[in-house]
PDB file of C-alpha atoms in Angstrom:
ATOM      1  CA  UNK S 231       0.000   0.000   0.000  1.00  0.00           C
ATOM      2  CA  UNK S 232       3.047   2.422  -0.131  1.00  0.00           C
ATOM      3  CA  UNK S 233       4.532   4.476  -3.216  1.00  0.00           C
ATOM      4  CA  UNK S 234       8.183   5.118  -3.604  1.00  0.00           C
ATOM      5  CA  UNK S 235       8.157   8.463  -5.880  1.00  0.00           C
ATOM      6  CA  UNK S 236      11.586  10.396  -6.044  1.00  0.00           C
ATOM      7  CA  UNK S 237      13.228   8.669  -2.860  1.00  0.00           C
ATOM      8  CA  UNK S 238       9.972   9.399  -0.882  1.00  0.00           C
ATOM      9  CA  UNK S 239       7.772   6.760   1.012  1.00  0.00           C
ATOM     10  CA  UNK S 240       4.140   8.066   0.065  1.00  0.00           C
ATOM     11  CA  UNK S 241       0.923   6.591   2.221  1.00  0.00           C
ATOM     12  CA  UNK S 242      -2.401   6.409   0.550  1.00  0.00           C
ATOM     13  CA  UNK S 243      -4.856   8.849   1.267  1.00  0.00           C
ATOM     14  CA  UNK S 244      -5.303  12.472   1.879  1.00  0.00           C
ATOM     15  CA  UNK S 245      -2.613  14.984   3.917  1.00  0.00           C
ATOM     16  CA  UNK S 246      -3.216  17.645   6.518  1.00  0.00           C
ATOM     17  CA  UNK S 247      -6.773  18.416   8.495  1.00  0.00           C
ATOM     18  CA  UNK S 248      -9.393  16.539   7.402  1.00  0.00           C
ATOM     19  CA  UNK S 249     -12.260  19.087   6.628  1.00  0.00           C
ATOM     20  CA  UNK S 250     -14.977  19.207   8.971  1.00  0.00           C
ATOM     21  CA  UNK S 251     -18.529  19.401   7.978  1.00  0.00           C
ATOM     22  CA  UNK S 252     -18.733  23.091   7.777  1.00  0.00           C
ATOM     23  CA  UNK S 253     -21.806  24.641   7.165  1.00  0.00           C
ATOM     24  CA  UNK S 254     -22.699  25.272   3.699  1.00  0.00           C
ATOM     25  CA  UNK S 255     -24.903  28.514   4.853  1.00  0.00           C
ATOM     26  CA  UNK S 256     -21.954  30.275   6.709  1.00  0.00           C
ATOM     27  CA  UNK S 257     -19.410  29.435   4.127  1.00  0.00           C
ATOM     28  CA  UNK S 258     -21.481  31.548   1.855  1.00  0.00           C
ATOM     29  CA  UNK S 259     -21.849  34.233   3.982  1.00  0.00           C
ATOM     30  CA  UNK S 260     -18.340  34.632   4.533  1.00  0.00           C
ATOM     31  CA  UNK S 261     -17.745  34.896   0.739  1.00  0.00           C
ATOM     32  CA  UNK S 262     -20.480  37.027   0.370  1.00  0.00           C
ATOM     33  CA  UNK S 263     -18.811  39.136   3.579  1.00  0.00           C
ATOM     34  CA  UNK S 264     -15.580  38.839   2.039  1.00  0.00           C
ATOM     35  CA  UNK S 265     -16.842  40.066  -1.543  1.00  0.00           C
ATOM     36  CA  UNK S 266     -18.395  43.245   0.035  1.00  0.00           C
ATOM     37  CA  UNK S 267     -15.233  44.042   1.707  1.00  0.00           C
ATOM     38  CA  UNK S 268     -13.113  43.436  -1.749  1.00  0.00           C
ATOM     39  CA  UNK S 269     -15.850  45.880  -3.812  1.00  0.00           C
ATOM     40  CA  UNK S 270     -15.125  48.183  -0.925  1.00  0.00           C
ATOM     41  CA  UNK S 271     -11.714  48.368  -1.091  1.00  0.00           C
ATOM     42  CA  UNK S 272     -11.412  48.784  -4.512  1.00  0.00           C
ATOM     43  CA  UNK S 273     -13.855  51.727  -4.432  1.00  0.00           C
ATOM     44  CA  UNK S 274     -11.415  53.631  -2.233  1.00  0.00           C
ATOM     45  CA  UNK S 275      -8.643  52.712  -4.012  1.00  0.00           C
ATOM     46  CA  UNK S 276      -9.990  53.995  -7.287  1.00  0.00           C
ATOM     47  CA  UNK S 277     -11.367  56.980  -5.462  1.00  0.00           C
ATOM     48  CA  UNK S 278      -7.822  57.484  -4.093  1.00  0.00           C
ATOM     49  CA  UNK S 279      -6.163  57.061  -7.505  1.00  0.00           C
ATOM     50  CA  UNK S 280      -8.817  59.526  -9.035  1.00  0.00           C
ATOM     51  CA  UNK S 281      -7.779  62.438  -6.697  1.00  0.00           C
ATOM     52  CA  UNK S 282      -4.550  61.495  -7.608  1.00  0.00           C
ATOM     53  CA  UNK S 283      -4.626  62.238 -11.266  1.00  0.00           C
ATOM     54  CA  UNK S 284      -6.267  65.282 -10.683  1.00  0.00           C
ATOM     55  CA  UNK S 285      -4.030  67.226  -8.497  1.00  0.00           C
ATOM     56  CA  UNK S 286      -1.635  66.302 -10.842  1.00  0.00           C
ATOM     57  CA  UNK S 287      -3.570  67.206 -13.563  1.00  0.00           C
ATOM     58  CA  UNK S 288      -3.882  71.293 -11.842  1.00  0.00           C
ATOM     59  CA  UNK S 289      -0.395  70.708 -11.424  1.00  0.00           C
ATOM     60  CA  UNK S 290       0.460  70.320 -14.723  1.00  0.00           C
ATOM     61  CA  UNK S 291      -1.796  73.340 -15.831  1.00  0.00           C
ATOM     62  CA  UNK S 292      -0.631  75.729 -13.289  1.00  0.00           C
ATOM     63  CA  UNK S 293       3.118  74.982 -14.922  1.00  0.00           C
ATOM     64  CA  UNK S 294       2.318  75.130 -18.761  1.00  0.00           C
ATOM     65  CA  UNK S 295       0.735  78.937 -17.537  1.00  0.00           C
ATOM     66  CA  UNK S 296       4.253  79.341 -15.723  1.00  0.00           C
ATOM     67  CA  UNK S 297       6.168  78.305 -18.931  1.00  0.00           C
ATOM     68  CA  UNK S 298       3.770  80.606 -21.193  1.00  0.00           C
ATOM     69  CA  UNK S 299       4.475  83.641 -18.749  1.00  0.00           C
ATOM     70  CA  UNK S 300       8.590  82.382 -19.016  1.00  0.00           C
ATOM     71  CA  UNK S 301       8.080  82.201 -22.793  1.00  0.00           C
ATOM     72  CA  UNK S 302       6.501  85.672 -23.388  1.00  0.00           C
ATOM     73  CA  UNK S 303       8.971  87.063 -21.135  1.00  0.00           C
ATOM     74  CA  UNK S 304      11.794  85.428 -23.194  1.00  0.00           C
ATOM     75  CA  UNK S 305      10.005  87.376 -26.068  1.00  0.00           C
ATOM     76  CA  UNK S 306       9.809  90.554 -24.982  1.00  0.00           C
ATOM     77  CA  UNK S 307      13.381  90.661 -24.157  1.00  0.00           C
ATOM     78  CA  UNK S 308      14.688  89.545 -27.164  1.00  0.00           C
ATOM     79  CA  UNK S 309      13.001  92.549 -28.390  1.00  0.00           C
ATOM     80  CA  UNK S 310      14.736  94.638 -26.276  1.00  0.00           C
ATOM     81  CA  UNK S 311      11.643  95.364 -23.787  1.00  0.00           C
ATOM     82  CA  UNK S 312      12.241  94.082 -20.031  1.00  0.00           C
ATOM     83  CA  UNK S 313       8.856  92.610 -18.161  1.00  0.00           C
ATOM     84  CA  UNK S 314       7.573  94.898 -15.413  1.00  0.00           C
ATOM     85  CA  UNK S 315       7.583  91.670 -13.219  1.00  0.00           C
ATOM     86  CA  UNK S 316      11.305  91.382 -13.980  1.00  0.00           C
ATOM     87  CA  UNK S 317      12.014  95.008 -13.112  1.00  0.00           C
ATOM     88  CA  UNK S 318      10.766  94.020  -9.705  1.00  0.00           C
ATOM     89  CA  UNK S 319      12.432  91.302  -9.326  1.00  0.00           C
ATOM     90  CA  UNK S 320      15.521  93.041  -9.949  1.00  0.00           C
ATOM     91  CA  UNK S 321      15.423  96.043  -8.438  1.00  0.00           C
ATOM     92  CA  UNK S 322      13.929  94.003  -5.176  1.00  0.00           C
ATOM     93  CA  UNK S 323      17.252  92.086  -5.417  1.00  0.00           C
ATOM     94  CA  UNK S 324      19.219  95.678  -5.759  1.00  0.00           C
ATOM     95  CA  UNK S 325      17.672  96.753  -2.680  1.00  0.00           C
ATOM     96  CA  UNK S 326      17.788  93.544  -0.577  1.00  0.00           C
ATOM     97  CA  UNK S 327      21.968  93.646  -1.365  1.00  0.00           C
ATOM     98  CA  UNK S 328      21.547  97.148  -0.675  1.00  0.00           C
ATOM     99  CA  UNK S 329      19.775  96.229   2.957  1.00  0.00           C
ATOM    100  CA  UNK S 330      22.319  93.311   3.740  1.00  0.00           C
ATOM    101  CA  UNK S 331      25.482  95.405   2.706  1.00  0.00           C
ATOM    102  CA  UNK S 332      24.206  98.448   5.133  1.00  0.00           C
ATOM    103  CA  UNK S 333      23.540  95.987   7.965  1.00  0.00           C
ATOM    104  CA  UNK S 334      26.988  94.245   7.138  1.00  0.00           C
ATOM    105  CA  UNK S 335      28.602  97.785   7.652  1.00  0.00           C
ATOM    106  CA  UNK S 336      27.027  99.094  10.528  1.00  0.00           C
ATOM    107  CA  UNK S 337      28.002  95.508  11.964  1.00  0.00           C
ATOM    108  CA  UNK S 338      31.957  96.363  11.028  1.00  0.00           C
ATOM    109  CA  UNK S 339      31.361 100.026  12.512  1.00  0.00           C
ATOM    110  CA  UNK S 340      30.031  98.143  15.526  1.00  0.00           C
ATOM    111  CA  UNK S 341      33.000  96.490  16.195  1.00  0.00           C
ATOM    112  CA  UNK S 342      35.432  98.474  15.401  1.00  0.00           C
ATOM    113  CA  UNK S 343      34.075 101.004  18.082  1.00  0.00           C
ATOM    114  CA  UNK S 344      33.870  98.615  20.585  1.00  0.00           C
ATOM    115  CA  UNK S 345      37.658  97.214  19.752  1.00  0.00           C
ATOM    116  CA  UNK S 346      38.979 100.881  19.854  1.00  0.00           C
ATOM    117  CA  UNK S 347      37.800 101.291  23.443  1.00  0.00           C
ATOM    118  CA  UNK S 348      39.828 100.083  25.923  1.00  0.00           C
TER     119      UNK S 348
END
């Protein structure tokens, strides 16, 4: 009543638990259970992947309008005309070095005061 396969001794029969007479009406339930929590999850997970696309979607939008505002700008300087916005920007810069190299000096005059007094 024994089988020799690949080295092996094999008895007759079925391995592991033997299945108990489980009821056919909770079995079903449980799948039924079990599908509602599968449909579920997949709901949120679509819902999830649909917010997803569009934020990214805005933030695609929001930098083609960037580019288009970089691209004009590129235009009107290489007629010679500078952007208002980029006036700002500059002379903002101008006056924030301006700011920092006042502050950096009255810093130095600081000092120097206090290392002349003995």
């Amino acid at each position: 009543p024994f089988q020799v396969v690949g080295g092996k001794v094999k008895k007759p029969g079925k391995r592991g638990r033997k299945p108990a007479k489980i009821d056919l009406k909770a079995k079903l339930e449980r799948s039924r259970q079990s599908a509602r929590e599968c449909r579920a999850r997949k709901k949120l997970r679509y819902q999830y992947l649909e917010e997803l696309v569009s934020s990214r979607e805005r933030a695609i939008c929001a930098l083609r309008e960037e580019l288009e505002m970089y691209k004009q700008w590129c235009m009107a300087m290489d007629q010679g005309k500078i952007p208002s916005e980029i006036k700002a920007l500059l002379t903002g810069e101008e006056q924030g070095k301006a700011q920092q190299n006042s502050a950096k000096l009255a810093k130095a005059g600081k000092t120097e005061a206090n290392s002349s007094n003995p």
